[in-house]
XYZ file of C-alpha atoms in Angstrom:
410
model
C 8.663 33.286 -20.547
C 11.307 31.302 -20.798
C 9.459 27.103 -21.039
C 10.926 24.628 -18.348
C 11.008 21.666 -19.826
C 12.586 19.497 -17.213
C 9.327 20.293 -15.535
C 7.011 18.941 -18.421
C 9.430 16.009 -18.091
C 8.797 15.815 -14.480
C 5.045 16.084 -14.684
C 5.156 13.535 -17.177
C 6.921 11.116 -14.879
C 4.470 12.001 -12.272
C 1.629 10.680 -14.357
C 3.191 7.648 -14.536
C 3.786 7.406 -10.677
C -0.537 7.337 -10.576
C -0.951 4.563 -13.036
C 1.726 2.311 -11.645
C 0.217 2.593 -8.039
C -3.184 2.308 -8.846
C -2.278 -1.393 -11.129
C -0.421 -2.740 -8.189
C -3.423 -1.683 -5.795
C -5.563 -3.299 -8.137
C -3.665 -6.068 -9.110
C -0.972 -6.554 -6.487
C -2.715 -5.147 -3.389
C -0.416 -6.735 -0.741
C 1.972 -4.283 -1.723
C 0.425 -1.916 -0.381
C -0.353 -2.628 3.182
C 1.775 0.014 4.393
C 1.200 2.902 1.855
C -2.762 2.678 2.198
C -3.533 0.648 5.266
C -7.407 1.164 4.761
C -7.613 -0.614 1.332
C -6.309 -3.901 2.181
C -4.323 -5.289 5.886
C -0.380 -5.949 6.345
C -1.251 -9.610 6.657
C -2.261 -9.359 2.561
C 1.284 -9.422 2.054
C 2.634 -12.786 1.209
C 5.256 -12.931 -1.740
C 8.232 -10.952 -2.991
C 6.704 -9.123 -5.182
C 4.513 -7.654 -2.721
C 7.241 -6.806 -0.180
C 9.405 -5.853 -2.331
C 6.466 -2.653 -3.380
C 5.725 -2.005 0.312
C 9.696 -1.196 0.858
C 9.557 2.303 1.183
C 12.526 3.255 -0.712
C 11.126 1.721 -3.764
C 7.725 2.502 -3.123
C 8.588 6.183 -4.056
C 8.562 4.906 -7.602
C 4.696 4.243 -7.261
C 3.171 5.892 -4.407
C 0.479 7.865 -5.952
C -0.265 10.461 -3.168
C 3.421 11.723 -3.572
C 3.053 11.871 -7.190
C -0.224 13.618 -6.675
C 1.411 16.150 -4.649
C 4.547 16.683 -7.334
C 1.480 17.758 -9.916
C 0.491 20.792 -6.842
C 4.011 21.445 -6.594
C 4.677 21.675 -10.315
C 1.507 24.063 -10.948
C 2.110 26.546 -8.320
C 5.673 27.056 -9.733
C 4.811 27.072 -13.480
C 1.386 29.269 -12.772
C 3.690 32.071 -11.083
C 6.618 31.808 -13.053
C 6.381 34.553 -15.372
C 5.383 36.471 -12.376
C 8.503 35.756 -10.834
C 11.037 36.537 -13.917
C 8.983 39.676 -14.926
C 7.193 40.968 -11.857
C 4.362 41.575 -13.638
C 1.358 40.350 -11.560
C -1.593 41.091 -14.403
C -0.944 38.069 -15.963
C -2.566 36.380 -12.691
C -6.145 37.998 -14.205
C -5.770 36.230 -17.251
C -5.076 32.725 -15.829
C -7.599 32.971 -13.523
C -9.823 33.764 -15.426
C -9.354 30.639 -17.702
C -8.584 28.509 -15.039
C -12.458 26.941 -14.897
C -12.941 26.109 -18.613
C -8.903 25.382 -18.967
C -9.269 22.346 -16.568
C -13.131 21.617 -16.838
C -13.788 21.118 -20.309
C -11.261 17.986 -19.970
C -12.816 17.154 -16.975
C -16.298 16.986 -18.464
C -14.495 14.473 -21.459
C -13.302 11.893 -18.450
C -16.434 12.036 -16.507
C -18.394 11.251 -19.858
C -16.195 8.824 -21.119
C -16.316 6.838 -18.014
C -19.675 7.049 -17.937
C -19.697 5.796 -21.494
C -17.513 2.593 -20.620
C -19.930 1.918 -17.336
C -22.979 2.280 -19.470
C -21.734 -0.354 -22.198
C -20.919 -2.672 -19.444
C -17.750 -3.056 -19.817
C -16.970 -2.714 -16.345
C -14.838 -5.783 -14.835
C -13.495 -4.142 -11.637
C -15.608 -6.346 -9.244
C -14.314 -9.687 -10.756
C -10.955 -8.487 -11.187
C -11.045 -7.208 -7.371
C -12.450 -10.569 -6.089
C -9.519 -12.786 -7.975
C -6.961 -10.424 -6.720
C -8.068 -9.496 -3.367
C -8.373 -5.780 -3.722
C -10.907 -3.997 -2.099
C -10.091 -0.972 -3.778
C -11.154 -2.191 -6.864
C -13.686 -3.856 -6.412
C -15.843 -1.444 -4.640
C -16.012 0.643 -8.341
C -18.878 1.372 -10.035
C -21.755 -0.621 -8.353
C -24.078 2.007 -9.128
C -25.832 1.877 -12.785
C -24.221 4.705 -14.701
C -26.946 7.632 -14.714
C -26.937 9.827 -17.538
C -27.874 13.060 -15.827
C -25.527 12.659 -12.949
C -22.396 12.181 -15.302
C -24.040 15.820 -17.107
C -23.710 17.281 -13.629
C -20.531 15.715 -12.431
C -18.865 16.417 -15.560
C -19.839 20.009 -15.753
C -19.309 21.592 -12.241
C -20.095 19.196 -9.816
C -16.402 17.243 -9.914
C -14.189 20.109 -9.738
C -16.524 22.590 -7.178
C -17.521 19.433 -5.188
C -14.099 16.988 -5.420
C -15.623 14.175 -6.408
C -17.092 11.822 -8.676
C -18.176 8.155 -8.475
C -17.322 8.271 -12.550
C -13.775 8.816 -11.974
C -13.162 8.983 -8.463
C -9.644 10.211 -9.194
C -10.666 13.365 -10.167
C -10.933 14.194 -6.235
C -7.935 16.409 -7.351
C -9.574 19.050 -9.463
C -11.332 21.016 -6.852
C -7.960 21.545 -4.970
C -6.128 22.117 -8.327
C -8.682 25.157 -9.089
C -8.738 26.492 -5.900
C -5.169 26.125 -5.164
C -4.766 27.798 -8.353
C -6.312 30.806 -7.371
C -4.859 31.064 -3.857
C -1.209 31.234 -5.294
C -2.574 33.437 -7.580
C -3.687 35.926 -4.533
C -1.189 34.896 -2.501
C 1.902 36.468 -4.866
C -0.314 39.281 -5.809
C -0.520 40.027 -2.203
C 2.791 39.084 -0.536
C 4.906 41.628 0.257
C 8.823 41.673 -0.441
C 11.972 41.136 1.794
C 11.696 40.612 5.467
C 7.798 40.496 5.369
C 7.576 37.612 2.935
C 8.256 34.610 5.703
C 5.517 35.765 7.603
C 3.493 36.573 4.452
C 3.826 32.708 3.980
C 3.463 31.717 7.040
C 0.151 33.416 7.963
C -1.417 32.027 4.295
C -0.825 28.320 5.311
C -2.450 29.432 9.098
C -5.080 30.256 6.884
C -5.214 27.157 4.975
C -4.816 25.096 7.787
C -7.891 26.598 9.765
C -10.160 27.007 6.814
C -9.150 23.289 5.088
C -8.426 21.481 8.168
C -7.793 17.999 6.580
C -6.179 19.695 3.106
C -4.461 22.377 4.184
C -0.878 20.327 2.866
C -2.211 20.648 -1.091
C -3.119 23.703 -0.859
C -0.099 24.521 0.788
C 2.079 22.902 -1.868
C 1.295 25.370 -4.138
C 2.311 28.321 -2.353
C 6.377 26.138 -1.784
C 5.943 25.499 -5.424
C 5.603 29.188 -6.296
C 8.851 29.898 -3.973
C 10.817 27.342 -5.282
C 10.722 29.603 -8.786
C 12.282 32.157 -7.101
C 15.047 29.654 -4.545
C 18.580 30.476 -4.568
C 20.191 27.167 -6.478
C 22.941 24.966 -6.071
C 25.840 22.723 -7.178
C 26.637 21.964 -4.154
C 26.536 17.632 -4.391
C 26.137 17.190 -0.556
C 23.257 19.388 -0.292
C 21.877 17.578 -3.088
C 22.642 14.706 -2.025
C 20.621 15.353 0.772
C 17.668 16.657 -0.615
C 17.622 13.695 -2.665
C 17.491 11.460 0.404
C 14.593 13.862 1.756
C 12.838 13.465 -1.356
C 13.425 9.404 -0.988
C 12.120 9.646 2.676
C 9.444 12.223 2.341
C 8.247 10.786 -0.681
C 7.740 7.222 0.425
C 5.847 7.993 3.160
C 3.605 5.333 4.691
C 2.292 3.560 7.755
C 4.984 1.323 8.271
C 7.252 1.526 11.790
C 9.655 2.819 9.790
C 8.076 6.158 9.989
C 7.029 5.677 13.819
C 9.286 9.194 14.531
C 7.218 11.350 12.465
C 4.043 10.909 15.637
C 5.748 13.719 17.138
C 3.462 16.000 14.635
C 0.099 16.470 16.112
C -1.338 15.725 12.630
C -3.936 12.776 11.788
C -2.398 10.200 9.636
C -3.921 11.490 6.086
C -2.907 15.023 6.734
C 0.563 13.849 8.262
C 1.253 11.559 4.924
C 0.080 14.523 2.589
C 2.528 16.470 4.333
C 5.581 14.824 4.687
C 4.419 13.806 0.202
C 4.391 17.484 0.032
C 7.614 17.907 1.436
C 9.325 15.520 -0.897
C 7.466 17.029 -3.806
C 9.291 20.473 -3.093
C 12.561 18.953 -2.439
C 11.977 17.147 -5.675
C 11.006 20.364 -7.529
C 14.360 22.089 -6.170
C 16.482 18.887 -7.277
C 15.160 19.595 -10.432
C 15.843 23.197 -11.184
C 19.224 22.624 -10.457
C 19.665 20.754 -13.120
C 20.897 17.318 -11.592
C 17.714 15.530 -13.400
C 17.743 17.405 -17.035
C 19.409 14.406 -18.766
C 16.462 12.371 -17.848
C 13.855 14.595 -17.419
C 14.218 16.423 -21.232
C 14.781 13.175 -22.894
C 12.145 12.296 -25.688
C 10.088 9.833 -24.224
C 9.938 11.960 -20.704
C 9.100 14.848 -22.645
C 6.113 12.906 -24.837
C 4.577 11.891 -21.472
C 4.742 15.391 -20.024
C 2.472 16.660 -23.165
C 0.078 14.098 -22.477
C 0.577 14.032 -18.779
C -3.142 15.378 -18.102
C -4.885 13.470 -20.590
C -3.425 10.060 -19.163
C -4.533 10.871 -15.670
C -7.947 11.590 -16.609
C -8.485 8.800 -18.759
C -6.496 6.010 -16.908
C -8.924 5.248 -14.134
C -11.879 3.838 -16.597
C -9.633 1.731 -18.519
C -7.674 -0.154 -15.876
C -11.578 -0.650 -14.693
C -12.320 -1.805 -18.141
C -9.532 -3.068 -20.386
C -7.081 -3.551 -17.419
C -9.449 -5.379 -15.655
C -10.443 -7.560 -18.490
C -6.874 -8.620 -19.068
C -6.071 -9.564 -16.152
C -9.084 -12.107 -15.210
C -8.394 -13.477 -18.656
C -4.644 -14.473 -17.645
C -5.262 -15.208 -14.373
C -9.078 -16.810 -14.717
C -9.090 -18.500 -17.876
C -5.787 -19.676 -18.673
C -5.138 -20.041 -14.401
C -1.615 -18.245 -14.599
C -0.228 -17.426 -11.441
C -1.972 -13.913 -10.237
C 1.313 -12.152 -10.119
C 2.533 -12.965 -13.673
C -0.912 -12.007 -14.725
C -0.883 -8.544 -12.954
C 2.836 -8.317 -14.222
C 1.586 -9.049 -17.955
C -1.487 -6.424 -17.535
C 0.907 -3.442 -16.710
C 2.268 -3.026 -19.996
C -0.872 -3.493 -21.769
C -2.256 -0.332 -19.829
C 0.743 1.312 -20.389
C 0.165 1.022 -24.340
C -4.327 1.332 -24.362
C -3.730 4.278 -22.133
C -1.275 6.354 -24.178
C -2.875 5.722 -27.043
C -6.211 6.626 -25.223
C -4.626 9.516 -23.907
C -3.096 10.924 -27.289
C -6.497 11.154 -28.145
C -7.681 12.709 -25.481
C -5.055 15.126 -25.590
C -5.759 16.416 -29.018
C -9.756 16.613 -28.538
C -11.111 17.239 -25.117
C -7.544 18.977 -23.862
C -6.682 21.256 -26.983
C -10.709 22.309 -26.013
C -10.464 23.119 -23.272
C -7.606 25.431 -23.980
C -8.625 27.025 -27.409
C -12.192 27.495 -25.525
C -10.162 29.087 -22.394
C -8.511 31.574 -24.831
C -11.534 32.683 -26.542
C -13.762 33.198 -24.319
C -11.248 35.323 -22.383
C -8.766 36.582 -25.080
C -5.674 37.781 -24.158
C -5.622 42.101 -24.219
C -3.936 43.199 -27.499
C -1.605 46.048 -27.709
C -2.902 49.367 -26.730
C -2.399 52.548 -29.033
C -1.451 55.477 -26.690
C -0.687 58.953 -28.370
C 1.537 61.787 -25.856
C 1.909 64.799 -26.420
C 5.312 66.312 -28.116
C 6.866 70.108 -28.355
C 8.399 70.077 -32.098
C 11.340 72.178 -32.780
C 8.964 74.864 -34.506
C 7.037 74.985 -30.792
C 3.721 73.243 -32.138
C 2.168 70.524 -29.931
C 1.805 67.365 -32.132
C 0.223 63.999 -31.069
C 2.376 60.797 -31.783
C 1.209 57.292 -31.545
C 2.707 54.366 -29.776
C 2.363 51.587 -28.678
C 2.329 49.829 -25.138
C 3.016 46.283 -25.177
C 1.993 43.976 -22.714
C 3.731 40.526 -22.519
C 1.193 37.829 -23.839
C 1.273 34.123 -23.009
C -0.955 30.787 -22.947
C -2.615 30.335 -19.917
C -1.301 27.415 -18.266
């Protein structure tokens, strides 16, 4: 299988989508009146800075739902796309079956490692919230850490359960394993040509009755997995217009400027994860078409779609920590203006978490992987011997060998 590596680079980008919007919620929480009403009001709003991040075709750039969304997008097209060049469906056993340990033993590294930095006290959040007037962050960690519930979290009860108080981003690892394996039945199951509309359209009935209020994530990976197999174009109009979709779609929020989209009979949380889901596809398409591959397989694009899974687990804990820190030192101590503290603290996450997350990636990640792979190794070639009629009218047995394509699980 051939690697896409404007996807990495996409991914990568994605992962910095989370971070940015979860520093301005933090630190610039005005901003985001509109994008997550229930954190703050749009009376918080008072300055530039924080109208200028509530305008929703900026706020693309830093929504973190729609990035959120772009990751489900992104694995149900890379988890079926050997499937789709090959039409070999056995490779869906594999990857299933390392799915759990793939994504968990990485999981279990966060959850600990948050634990680690509440237990040491290095927790600022509630300060930090307080001088900045987010709500969001200061209702972190106002539990003691507990030993035994981080064990538990960090071995099976964050991604069965879809949540943690540890790392309360993780909310995204029960619908990444499950999702997972519903793409994975899904193409095993779907039947070619005419049937395959309804095929699709019966699975996200299914969704939608049995995950009533996540039925759009689980959904995205099912439009991920078709967009693998999409008829492209070079068209620039239609392009153009996906990339307007995937401005509109993606920047979703409560604002009146999406007033129209009441028609759906859809609460507000599902409506917003649907419409993120939406741009997240159009995105994806956008992308294998090649109008983003200057950008998207550039070096430093590339570096953070390596690390792209490390960073997310291991930002949360430090913009709690280090981020936090900062910022009440600018803005407390030397009594700089609030924004040009939160302005200064961005890039200072930027660099603790990549380094963090280089870390991360090499350790807990290259685990989870190597761990994956050997407790469910990959079949080796099989020896098969037929049966031949030599010219001298003997039967003789002759060996070969069936080869099965072999690949990392993703």
């Amino acid at each position: 299988m051939i690697k896409d590596t404007s996807a990495d680079g996409l991914r990568g980008l994605a992962a910095v989508n989370v971070l940015l919007c979860h520093l301005f919620l933090a630190f610039l929480p005005g901003g985001f009146a509109w994008i997550y009403p229930d954190t703050t009001t749009p009376a918080a709003m008072q300055g530039v800075v924080d109208h200028v991040i509530a305008f929703p075709p900026l706020s693309v750039l830093w929504n973190g739902q729609f990035a959120v969304c772009i990751f489900f997008v992104l694995s149900g097209y890379v988890l079926t796309k050997s499937f789709i060049e090959n039409g070999d469906a056995t490779v869906f056993r594999l990857r299933a079956s390392r799915r759990y340990l793939r994504l968990g033993v990485p999981i279990f590294g966060s959850v600990m490692f948050a634990w680690l930095v509440m237990a040491m006290g290095w927790s600022h959040a509630v300060e930090a919230g307080a001088l900045s007037g987010s709500h969001w962050l200061a209702d972190f960690w106002k539990k003691p850490a507990d030993l035994m519930e981080a064990l538990r979290d960090g071995t099976y009860g964050t991604i069965l359960g879809g949540w943690s108080r540890f790392n309360p981003t993780l909310w995204t690892m029960k619908i990444e394993l499950l999702g997972s394996m519903f793409v994975f039945a899904y193409r095993s199951l779907t039947l070619p040509g005419r049937a395959a509309p309804l095929n699709f359209v019966f699975a996200v009935a299914l969704l939608a009755w049995f995950f009533p209020h996540d039925w759009p994530y689980y959904t995205a990976f099912l439009a991920g997995s078709h967009i693998g197999e999409a008829r492209l174009t070079r068209s620039r109009t239609w392009l153009a217009l996906a990339a307007i979709g995937v401005v509109i779609f993606g920047g979703f929020d409560a604002s009146p400027w999406y007033d129209w989209t009441r028609v759906l009979p859809l609460a507000d949380n599902e409506r917003k994860a649907f419409f993120n889901v939406l741009g997240g596809v159009l995105l994806l398409y956008i992308v294998r078409c090649g109008c983003l591959d200057r950008l998207l397989q550039s070096r430093p694009a590339q570096f953070m779609g390596r690390i792209s899974y490390a960073f997310y687990l291991v930002h949360l804990p430090i913009l709690l920590s280090v981020s936090a820190w900062c910022f009440i030192q600018i803005a407390g101590r030397f009594a700089l203006d609030p924004v040009l503290a939160a302005l200064i603290t961005v890039p200072v996450t930027f660099a603790v978490v990549i380094a963090a997350a280089m870390v991360f990636d090499r350790t807990f990640d290259r685990w989870g992987i190597r761990l994956a792979a050997w407790v469910f190794p990959a079949p080796r070639s099989a020896v098969r011997t037929v049966a031949l009629r030599s010219a001298d009218g003997f039967r003789r047995r002759v060996r070969y060998h069936r080869r099965r394509p072999l690949e990392k699980a993703g």
